mmCIF file of C-alpha atoms in Angstrom:
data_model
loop_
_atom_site.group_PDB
_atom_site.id
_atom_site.type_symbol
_atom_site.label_atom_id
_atom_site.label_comp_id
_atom_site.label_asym_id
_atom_site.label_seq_id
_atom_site.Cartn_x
_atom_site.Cartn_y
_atom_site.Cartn_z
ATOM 1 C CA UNK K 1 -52.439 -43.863 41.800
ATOM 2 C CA UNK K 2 -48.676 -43.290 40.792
ATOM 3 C CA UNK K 3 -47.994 -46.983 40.897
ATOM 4 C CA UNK K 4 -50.818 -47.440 38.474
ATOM 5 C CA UNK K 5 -49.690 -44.622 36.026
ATOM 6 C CA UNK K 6 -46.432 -45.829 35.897
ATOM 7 C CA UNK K 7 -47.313 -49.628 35.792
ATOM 8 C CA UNK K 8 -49.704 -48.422 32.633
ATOM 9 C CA UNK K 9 -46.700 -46.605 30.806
ATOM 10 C CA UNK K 10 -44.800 -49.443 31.163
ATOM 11 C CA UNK K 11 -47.438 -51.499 29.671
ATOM 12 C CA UNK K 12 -47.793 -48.995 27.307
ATOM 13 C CA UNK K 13 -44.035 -48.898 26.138
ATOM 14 C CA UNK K 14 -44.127 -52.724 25.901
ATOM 15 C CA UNK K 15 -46.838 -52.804 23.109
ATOM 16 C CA UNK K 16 -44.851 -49.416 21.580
ATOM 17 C CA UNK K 17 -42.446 -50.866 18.408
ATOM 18 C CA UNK K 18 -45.921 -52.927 17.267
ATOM 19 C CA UNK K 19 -48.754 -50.358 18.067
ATOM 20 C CA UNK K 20 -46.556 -47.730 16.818
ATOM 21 C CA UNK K 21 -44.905 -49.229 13.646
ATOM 22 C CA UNK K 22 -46.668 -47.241 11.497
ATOM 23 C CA UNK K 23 -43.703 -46.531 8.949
ATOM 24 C CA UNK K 24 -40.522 -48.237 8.395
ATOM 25 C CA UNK K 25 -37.394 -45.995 10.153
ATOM 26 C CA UNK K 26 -34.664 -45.683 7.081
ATOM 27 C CA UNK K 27 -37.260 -46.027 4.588
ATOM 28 C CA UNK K 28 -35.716 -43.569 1.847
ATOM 29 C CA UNK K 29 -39.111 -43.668 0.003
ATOM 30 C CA UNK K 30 -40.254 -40.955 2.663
ATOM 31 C CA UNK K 31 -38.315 -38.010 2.694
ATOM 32 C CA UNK K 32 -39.180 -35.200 5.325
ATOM 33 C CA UNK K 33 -38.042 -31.760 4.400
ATOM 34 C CA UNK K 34 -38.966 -28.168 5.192
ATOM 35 C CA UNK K 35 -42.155 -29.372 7.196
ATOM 36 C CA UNK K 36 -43.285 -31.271 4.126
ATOM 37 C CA UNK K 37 -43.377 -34.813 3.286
ATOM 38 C CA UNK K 38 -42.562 -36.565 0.033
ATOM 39 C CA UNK K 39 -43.043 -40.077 -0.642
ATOM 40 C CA UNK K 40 -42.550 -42.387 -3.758
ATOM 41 C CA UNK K 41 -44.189 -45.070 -4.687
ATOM 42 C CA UNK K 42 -42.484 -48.023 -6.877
ATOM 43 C CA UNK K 43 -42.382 -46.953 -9.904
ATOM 44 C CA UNK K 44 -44.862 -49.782 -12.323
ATOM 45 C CA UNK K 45 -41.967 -49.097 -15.031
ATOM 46 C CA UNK K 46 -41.971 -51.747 -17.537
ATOM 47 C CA UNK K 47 -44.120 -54.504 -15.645
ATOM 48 C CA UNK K 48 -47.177 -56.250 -16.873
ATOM 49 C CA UNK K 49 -49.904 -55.877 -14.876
ATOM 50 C CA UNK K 50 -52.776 -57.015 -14.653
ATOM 51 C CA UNK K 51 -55.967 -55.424 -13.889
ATOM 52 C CA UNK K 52 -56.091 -53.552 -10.362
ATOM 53 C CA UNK K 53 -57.397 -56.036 -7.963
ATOM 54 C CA UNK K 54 -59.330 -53.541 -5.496
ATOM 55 C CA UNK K 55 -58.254 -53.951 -2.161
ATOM 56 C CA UNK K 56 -62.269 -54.038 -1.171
ATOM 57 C CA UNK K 57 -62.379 -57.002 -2.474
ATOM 58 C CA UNK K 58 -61.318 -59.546 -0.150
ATOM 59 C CA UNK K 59 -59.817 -61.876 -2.772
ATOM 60 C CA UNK K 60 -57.895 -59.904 -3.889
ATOM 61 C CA UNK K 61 -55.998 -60.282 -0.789
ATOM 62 C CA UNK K 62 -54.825 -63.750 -1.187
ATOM 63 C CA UNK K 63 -50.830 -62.930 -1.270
ATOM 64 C CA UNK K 64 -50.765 -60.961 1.842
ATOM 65 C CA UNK K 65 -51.006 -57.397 1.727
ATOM 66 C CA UNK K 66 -48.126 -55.006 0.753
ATOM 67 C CA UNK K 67 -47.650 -52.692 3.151
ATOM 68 C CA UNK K 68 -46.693 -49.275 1.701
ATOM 69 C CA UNK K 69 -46.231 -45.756 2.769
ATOM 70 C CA UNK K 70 -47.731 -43.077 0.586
ATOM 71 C CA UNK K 71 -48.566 -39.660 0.352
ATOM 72 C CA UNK K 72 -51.895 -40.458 2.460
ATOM 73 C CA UNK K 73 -49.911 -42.343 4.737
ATOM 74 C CA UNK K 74 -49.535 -46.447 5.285
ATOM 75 C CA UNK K 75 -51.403 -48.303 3.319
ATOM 76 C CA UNK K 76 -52.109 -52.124 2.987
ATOM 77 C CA UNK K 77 -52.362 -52.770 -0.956
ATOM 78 C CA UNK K 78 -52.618 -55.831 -3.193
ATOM 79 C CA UNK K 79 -49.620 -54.652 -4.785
ATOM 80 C CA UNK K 80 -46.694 -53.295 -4.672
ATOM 81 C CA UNK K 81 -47.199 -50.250 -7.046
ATOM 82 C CA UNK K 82 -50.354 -49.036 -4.743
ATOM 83 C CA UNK K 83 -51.983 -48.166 -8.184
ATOM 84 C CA UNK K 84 -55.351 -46.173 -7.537
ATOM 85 C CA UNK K 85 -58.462 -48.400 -5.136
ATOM 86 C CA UNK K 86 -55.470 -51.283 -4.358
ATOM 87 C CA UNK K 87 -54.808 -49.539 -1.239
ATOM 88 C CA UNK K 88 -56.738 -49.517 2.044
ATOM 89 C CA UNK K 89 -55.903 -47.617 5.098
ATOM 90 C CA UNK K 90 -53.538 -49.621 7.113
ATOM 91 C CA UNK K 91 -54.919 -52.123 10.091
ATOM 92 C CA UNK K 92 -51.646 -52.888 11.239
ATOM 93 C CA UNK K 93 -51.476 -52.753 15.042
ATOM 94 C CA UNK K 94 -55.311 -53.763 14.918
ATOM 95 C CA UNK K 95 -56.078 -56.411 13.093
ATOM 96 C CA UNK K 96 -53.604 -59.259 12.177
ATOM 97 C CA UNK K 97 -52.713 -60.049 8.617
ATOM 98 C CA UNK K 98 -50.307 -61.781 6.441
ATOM 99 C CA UNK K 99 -48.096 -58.954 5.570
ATOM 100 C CA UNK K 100 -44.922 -57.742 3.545
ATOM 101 C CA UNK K 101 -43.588 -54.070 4.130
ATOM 102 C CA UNK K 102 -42.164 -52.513 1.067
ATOM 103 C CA UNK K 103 -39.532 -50.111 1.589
ATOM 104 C CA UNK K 104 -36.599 -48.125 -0.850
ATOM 105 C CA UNK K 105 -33.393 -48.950 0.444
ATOM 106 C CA UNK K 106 -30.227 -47.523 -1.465
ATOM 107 C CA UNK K 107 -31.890 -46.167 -4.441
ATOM 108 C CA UNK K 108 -33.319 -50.032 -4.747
ATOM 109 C CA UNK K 109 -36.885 -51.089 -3.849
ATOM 110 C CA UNK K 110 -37.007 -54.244 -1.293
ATOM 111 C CA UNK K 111 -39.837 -56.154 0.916
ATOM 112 C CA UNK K 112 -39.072 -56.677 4.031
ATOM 113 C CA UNK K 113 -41.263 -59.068 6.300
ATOM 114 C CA UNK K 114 -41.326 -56.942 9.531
ATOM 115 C CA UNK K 115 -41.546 -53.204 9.721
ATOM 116 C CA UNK K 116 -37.253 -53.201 10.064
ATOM 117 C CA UNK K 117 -34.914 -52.584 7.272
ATOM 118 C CA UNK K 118 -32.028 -54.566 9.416
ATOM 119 C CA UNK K 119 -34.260 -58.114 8.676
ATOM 120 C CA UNK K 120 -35.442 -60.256 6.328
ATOM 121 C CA UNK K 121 -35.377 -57.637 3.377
ATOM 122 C CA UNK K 122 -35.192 -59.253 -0.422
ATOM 123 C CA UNK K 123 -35.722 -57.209 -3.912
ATOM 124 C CA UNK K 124 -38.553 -56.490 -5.053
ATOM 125 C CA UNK K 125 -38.685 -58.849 -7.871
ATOM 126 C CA UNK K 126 -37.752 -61.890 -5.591
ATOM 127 C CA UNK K 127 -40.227 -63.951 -3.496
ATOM 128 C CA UNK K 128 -40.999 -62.851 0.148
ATOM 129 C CA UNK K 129 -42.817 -64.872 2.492
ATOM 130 C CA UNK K 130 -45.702 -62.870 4.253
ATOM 131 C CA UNK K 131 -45.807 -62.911 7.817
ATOM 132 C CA UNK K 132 -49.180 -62.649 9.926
ATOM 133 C CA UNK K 133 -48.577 -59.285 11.989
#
């Protein structure tokens, strides 16, 4: 029964950094202070947008989906600004999707194609390839 418990664990801990990648570590978006949380979004600022595409709607989906951490938690959104009904509650860890993780790195905003800051991160504004994760 030991050997079993232990060989589970180990299973376990092998599926860990995906099943458990539910937030990027060194995101500064997310701040944790006093018990409380605090989380921006990227700010829409000057951009043009157009007209939410709701993340219910599965065409709407056709770039990948952004993955970004709000005050709800992660979300997969059809943008980057997770503007009110974009956003969905994440899958990630049950469901693979093409997927970009956006993330605030020193005071900038970035997308990063895996849930680590230390790879494949670009600004913003640049293209990112999604990666099915």
């Amino acid at each position: 029964m030991r050997l079993l418990h232990i060989a589970l664990t180990l299973a376990w801990l092998a599926l860990a950094p995906d099943a458990l990648a539910q937030f990027v570590k060194g995101n500064e978006a997310v701040k944790v202070a006093g018990g409380s949380k605090k989380v921006e979004t990227p700010p829409v600022g000057n951009a043009l947008l157009a007209k939410p595409c709701p993340a219910a709607n599965p065409a709407c989906s056709g770039g990948g989906w952004k993955m970004v951490e709000t005050s709800e938690g992660l979300m997969e959104c059809t943008e980057v600004y997770a503007r009110p009904t974009t956003c969905r509650k994440s899958t990630y860890g049950s469901e693979k999707l093409p997927r970009v993780w956006v993330v605030k790195l020193s005071d900038a905003w970035q997308q990063c194609q895996l849930p680590d800051i230390a790879k494949s991160c670009v600004p913003l504004k640049s293209l990112q390839t999604t990666v099915v994760q």
